[in-house]
C-alpha atoms as one frame of an Amber mdcrd trajectory, in Angstrom:
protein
  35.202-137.189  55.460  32.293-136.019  53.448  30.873-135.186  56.829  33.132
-133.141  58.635  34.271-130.984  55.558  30.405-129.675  55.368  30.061-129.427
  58.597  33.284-127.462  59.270  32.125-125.220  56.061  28.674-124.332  58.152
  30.735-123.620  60.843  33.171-121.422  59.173  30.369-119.360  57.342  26.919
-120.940  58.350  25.519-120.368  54.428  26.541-121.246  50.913  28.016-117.773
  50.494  31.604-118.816  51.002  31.365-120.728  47.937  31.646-117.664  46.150
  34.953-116.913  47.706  36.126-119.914  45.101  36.478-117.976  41.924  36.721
-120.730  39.945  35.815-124.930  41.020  39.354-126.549  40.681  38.012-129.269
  38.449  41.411-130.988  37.818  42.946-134.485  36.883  45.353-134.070  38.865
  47.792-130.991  40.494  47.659-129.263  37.063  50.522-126.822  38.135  52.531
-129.439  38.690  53.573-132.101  41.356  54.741-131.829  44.099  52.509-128.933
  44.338  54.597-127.266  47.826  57.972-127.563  48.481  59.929-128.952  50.614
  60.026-132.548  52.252  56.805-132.582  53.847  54.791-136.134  54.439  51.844
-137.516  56.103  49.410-134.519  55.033  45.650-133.994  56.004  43.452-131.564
  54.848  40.600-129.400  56.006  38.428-126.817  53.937  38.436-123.455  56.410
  36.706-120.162  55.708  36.778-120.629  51.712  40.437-121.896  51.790  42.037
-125.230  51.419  44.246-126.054  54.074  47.157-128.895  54.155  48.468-129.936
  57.404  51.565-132.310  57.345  54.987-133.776  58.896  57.842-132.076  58.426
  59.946-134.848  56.639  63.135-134.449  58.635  65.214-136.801  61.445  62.957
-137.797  64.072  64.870-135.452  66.865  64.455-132.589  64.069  60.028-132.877
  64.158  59.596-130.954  66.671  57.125-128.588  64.733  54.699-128.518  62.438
  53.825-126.142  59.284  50.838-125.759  57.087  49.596-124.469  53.954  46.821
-122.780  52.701  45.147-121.921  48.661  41.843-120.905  47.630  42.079-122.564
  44.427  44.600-125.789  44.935  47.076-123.677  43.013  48.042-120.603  45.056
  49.769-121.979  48.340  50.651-120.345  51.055  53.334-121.847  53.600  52.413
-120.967  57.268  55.524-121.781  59.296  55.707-123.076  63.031  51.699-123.207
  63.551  52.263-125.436  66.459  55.760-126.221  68.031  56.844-128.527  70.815
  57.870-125.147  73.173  54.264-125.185  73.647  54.185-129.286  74.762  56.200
-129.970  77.344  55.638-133.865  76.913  56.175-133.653  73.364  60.050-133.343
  72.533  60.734-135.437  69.091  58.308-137.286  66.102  55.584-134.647  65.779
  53.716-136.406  62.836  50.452-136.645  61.005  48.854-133.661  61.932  44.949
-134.267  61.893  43.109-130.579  61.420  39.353-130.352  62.465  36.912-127.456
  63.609  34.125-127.416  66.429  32.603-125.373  69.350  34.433-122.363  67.702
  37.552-123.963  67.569  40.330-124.857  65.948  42.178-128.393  66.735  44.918
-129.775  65.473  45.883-133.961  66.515  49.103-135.428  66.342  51.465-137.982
  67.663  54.389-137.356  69.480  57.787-138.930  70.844  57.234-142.480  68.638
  57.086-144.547  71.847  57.663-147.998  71.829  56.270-149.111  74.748  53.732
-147.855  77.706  57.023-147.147  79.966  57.604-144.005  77.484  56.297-140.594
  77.651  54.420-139.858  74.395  51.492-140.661  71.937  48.995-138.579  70.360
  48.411-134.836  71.545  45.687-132.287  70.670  46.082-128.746  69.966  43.636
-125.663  70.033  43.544-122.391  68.394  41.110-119.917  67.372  42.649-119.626
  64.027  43.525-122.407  61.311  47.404-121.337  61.161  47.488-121.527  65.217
  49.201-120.824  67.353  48.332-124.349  68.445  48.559-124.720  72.787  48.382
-127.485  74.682  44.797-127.740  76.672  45.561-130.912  78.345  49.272-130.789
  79.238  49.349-134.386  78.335  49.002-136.632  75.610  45.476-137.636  74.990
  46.364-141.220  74.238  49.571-141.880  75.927  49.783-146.309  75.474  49.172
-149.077  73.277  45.408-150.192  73.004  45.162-153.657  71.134  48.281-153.529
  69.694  48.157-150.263  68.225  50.786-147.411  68.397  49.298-144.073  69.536
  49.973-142.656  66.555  48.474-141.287  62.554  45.493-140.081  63.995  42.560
-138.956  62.075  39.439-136.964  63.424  35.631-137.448  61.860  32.345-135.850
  63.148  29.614-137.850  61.766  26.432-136.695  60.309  24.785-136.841  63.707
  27.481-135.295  65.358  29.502-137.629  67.094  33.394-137.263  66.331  35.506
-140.030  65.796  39.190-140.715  65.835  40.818-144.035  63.869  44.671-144.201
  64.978  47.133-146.610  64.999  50.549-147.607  64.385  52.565-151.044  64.182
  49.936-152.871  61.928  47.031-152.087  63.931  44.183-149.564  63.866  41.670
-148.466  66.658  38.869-146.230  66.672  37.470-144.215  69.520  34.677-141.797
  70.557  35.727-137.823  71.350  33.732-136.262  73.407  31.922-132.715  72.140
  34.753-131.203  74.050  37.093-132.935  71.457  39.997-133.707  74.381  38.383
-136.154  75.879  37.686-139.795  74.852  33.662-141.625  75.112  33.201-144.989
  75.515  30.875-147.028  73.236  27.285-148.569  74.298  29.749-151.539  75.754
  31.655-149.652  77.522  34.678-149.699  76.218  36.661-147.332  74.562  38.886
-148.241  72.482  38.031-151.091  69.551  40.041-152.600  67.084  39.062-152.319
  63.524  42.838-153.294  61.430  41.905-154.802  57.877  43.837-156.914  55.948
  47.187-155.947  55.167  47.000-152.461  57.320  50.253-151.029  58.466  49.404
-147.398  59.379  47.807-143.863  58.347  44.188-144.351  58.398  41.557-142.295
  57.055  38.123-141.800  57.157  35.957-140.430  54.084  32.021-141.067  54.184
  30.168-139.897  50.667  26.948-140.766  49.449  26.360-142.971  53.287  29.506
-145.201  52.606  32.076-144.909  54.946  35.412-145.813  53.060  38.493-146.050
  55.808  41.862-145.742  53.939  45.368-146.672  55.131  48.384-147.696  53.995
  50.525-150.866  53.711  54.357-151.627  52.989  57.292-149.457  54.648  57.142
-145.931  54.535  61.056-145.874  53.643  60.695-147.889  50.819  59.169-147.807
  47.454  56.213-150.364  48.324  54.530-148.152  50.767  51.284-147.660  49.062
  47.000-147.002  49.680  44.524-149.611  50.193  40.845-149.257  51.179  37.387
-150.610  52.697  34.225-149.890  52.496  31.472-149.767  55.507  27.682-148.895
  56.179  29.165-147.990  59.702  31.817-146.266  60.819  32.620-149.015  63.328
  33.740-151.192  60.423  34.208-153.499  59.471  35.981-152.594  56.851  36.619
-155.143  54.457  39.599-154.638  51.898  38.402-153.721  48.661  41.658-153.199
  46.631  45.190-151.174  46.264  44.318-147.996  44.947  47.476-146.407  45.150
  50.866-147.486  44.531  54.507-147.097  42.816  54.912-145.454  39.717  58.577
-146.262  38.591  58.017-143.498  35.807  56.757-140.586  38.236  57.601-141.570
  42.022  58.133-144.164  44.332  56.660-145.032  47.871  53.701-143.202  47.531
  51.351-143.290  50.707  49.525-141.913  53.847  47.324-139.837  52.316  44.096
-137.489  53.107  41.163-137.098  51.260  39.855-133.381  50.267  36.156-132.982
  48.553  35.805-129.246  46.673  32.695-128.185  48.755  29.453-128.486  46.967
  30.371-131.064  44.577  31.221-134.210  43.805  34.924-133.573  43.059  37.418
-135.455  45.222  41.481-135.378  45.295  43.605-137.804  47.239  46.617-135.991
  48.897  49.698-138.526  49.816  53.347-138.010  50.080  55.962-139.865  47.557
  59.555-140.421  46.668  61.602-138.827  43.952  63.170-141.626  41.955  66.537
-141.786  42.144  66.463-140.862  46.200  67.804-143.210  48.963  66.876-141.026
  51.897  63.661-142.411  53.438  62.887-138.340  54.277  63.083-137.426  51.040
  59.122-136.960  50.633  57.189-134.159  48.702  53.627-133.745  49.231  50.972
-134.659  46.078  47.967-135.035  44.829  45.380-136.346  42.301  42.125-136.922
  41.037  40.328-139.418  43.259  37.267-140.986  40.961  34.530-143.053  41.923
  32.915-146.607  40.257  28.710-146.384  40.114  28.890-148.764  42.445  31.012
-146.540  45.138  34.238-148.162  44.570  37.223-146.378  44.117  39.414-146.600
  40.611  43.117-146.932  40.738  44.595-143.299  40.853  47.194-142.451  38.248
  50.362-140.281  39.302  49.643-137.890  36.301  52.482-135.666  35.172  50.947
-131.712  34.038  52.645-128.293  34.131  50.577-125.392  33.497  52.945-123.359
  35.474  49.504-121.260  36.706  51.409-121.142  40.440  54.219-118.790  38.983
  57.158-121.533  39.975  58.916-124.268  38.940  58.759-126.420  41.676  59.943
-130.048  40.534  61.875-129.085  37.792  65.831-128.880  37.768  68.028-126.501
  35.652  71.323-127.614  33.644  73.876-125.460  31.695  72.817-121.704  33.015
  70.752-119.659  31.126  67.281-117.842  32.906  64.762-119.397  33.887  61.271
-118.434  35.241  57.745-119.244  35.497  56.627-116.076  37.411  54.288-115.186
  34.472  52.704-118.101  34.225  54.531-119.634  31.444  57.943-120.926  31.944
  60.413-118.732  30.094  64.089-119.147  29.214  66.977-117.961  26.927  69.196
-121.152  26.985  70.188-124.440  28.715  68.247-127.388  29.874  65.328-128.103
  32.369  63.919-131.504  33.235  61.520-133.375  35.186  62.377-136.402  37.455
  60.455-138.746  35.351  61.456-142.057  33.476  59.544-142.693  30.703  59.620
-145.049  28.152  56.478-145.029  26.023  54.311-142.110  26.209  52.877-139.017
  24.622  54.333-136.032  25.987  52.853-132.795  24.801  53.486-129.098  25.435
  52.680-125.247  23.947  55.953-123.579  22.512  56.920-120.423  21.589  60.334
-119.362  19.692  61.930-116.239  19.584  65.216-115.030  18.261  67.433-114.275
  21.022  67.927-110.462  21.801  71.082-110.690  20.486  71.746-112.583  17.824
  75.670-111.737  17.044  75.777-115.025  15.054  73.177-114.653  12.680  72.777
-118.078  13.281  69.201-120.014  14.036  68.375-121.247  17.414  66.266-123.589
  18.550  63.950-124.797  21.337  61.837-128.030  22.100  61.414-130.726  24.264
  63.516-133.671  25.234  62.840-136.822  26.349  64.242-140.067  27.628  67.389
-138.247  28.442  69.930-139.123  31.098  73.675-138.151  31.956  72.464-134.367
  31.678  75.137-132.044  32.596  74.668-129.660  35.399  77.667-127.486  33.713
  77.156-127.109  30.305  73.962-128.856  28.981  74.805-131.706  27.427  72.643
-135.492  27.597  72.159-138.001  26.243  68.181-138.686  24.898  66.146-137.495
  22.054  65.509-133.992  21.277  61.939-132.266  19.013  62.947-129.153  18.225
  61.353-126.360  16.426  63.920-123.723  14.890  63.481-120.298  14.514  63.697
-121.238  10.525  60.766-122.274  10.480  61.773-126.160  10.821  60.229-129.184
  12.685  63.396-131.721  13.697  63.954-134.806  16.032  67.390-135.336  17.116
  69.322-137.917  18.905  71.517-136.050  21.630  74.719-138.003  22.605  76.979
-135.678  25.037  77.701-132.862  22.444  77.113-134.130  19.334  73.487-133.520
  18.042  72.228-135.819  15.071  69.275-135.041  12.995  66.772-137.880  12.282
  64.419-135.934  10.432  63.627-132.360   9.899  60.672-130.804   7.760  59.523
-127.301   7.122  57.070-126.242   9.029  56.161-123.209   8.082  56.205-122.206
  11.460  56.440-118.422  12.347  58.856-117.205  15.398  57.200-116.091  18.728
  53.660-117.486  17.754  52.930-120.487  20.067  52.317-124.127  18.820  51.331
-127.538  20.289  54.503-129.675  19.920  53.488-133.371  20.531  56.193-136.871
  20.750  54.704-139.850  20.762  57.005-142.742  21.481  56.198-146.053  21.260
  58.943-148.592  21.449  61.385-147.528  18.882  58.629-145.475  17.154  58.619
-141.671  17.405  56.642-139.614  15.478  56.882-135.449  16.223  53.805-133.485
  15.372  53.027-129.456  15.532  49.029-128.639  16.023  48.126-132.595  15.854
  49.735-132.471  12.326  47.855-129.400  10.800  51.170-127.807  10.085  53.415
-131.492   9.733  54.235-134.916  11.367  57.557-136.650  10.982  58.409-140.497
  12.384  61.143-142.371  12.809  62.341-145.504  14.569  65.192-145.543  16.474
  66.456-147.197  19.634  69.121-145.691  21.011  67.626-144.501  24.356  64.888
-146.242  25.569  64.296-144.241  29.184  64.809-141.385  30.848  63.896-137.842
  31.708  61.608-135.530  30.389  61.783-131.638  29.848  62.458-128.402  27.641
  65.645-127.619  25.819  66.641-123.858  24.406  69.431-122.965  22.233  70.570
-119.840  20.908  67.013-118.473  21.323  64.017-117.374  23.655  61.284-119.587
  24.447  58.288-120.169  26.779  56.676-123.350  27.830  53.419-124.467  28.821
  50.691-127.058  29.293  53.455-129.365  29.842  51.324-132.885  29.858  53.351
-136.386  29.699  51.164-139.546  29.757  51.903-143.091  29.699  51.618-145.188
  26.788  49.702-148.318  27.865  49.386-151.779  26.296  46.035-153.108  24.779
């Protein structure tokens, strides 16, 4: 993929002067403002770099007899998205009237094209299979140049579907398809909606590896060609990444490992994804759709992504589902409100003046860290001091009034560090220490919990630590708790405890 994403950047600009359109390189670890980083149910994405933007083309994760469009967005930073709705509808394919998937963006000849699969046939007696569209912008309006699929039948056992387009270092373009545990590649044409044959005249050759189930993808860096896809169920939480590794892009492509896979803390069923390089470097992201936990509906998808890094040798490490907040997009997409009280991350910080909000996480050891500021409310009728911290491990939150059950590390607007078992109502203190701290002056509140080991620290312990064991709760969600007080939140950053 290494290939077409400079060669659709000469396109778009012909000189390194779009580069400067990035203000800043998005040098991340993962979707630092937080995943999912659109929202929506969206699956299936692929990714192009266009004109000094990023741009994200997937399914719309509804009912099959619902897909009969496709959206796309569009940042110049991987922070700042931009939804572009209906950027290529069926209206505009007459063959095409269900199961629009996979979307498969790429740029030549001055235009725009945009691959997909249609109808999900099951056999060659249906009407269907992968379609092309052309515009002469990225956000379409996609047409039909054809007025028929491009692949309309099963070529060694492969369903004409989850197509993805490559244009090689020497030009020719390639597309690797295939559903129903088999994968194909083929040779477009320079007119891009038309197929080539190879020097044997054929044109379409298998190339499944082990274990392949669907959603393949092509990414060649550093003269590798690495072909990803993914294995299990899509419904279900095995679905998951594997790759191979080539010094052709005819394959074969022997499995290397899983690379991507389940994370029963962060998400579930986490698969078909894209690869994206930040032009000019060496900086690569994986893109790939997941489950929330907790969901039974197989549609029930948000779109993700993290840091993809690479071994000297050209393998590919394991990618971790990492869980960060810097709340840089100005929403707070992925997190859920309880018990009233404002809310907003518009600013950059998310802000608040009572109640609960939480992440769909379910942690059990980890170090979860995050900047807080406390204020005294506006009005404080009371007199009384308020709180505000984060929680963790909690469940049975109340949509209503607040309540949970968990662990709370609080900082008062007394000046006091505490960590409190939450049960319902009913609030116990398991330590509390002065802290010294001063209202509405931000400070790095960090749990570490290990097992029945939790120790609460302010500005890695320059101000004051406290531990305790206790194990009450030993799972759950994580988020940010206010009470009878202002706060803000930031740098939200939860990582996973590992054994030695």
């Amino acid at each position: 993929m290494q290939s077409r994403r400079v060669q659709v950047l000469l396109a778009a600009c012909w000189s390194s002067s779009c580069l400067a359109s990035i203000s800043n390189v998005p040098d991340f670890a993962t979707s630092e403002a937080g995943n999912p980083f659109v929202d929506g149910w969206y699956a299936d994405p692929d990714t192009q770099f266009y004109n000094g933007e990023y741009w994200v083309y997937p399914t719309s994760s509804r009912p099959y007899d619902d897909q009969t469009y496709l959206d796309a967005f569009s940042s110049p930073d991987l922070v700042h998205w931009t939804k572009h709705s209906n950027i290529l509808t069926a209206d505009n394919f007459p063959w095409a009237h269900r199961a629009v998937w996979a979307p498969a963006p790429i740029y030549r000849n001055g235009t725009y094209y945009l691959y997909f699969g249609a109808n999900d046939i099951q056999s060659d007696s249906e009407l269907g299979g992968i379609g092309v569209g052309v515009a002469e912008h990225p956000e379409g309006p996609y047409t039909d140049p054809l007025g028929r699929p491009l692949i309309d039948a099963y070529h060694n056992g492969a369903q004409p579907i989850d197509q993805d387009v490559f244009i090689d270092d020497d030009g020719q373009a390639y597309m690797y398809y295939g559903g129903h545990s088999h994968a194909n590649i083929v040779k477009l044409n320079d007119d891009m909606i038309s197929l080539g044959t190879f020097d044997d005249g054929t044109t379409f050759k298998e190339i499944t590896p082990e274990n392949y189930v669907e959603g393949p993808q092509m990414l060649k860096r550093n003269g590798v060609y690495y072909l990803f896809w993914s294995e299990g169920g899509w419904t279900g939480p095995d679905y998951a990444v594997s790759y191979g590794m080539s010094s052709s892009p005819l394959g074969p492509f022997d499995r290397i490992a899983k690379i991507l896979q389940q994370d029963e803390a962060v998400a579930t069923g986490s698969g078909h994804n894209a690869v994206i390089q930040v032009p000019d470097t060496d900086i690569y992201y994986i893109l790939y759709h997941r489950h929330p936990l907790g969901s039974s509906d197989g549609n029930d998808r948000h779109l993700a992504y993290d840091r993809l890094y690479f071994n000297d040798d050209s393998t590919i490490e394991p990618v971790k589902m990492l869980v960060h907040d810097n709340f840089e997009d100005g929403n707070m997409i992925g997190w859920e409100t309880y018990g009233g009280g404002d809310w907003d991350a518009s600013a950059n910080v998310l802000r608040g003046n009572g109640g609960l909000a939480l992440v769909n996480t379910n942690f059990s050891d980890f170090i979860y860290e995050a900047d807080v500021k406390v204020s005294e409310p506006k009005n404080n009728d009371c007199g009384c001091h308020g709180h505000a911290g984060i929680v963790f491990r909690v469940s049975e939150a109340s949509a209503e009034n607040a309540t949970f059950k968990g662990y709370y590390a609080g900082i008062s607007t007394s000046g006091a560090l505490f960590l409190g078992r939450v049960n319902g109502a009913e609030l116990t203190v398991l330590a509390s220490e002065e802290a010294g701290v001063v209202t509405a002056e931000q400070y790095r509140l960090k749990v570490t919990a290990d097992g029945s080991s939790i120790q609460v620290a302010i500005d890695d312990e320059q101000h004051t630590a406290i531990k305790v064991t206790d194990d009450v709760y030993g799972s759950g969600m994580d988020g940010v708790r206010i009470f009878k007080a202002e706060a803000e939140f930031d740098n939200v950053n939860i990582t996973r405890i590992t054994s030695s």
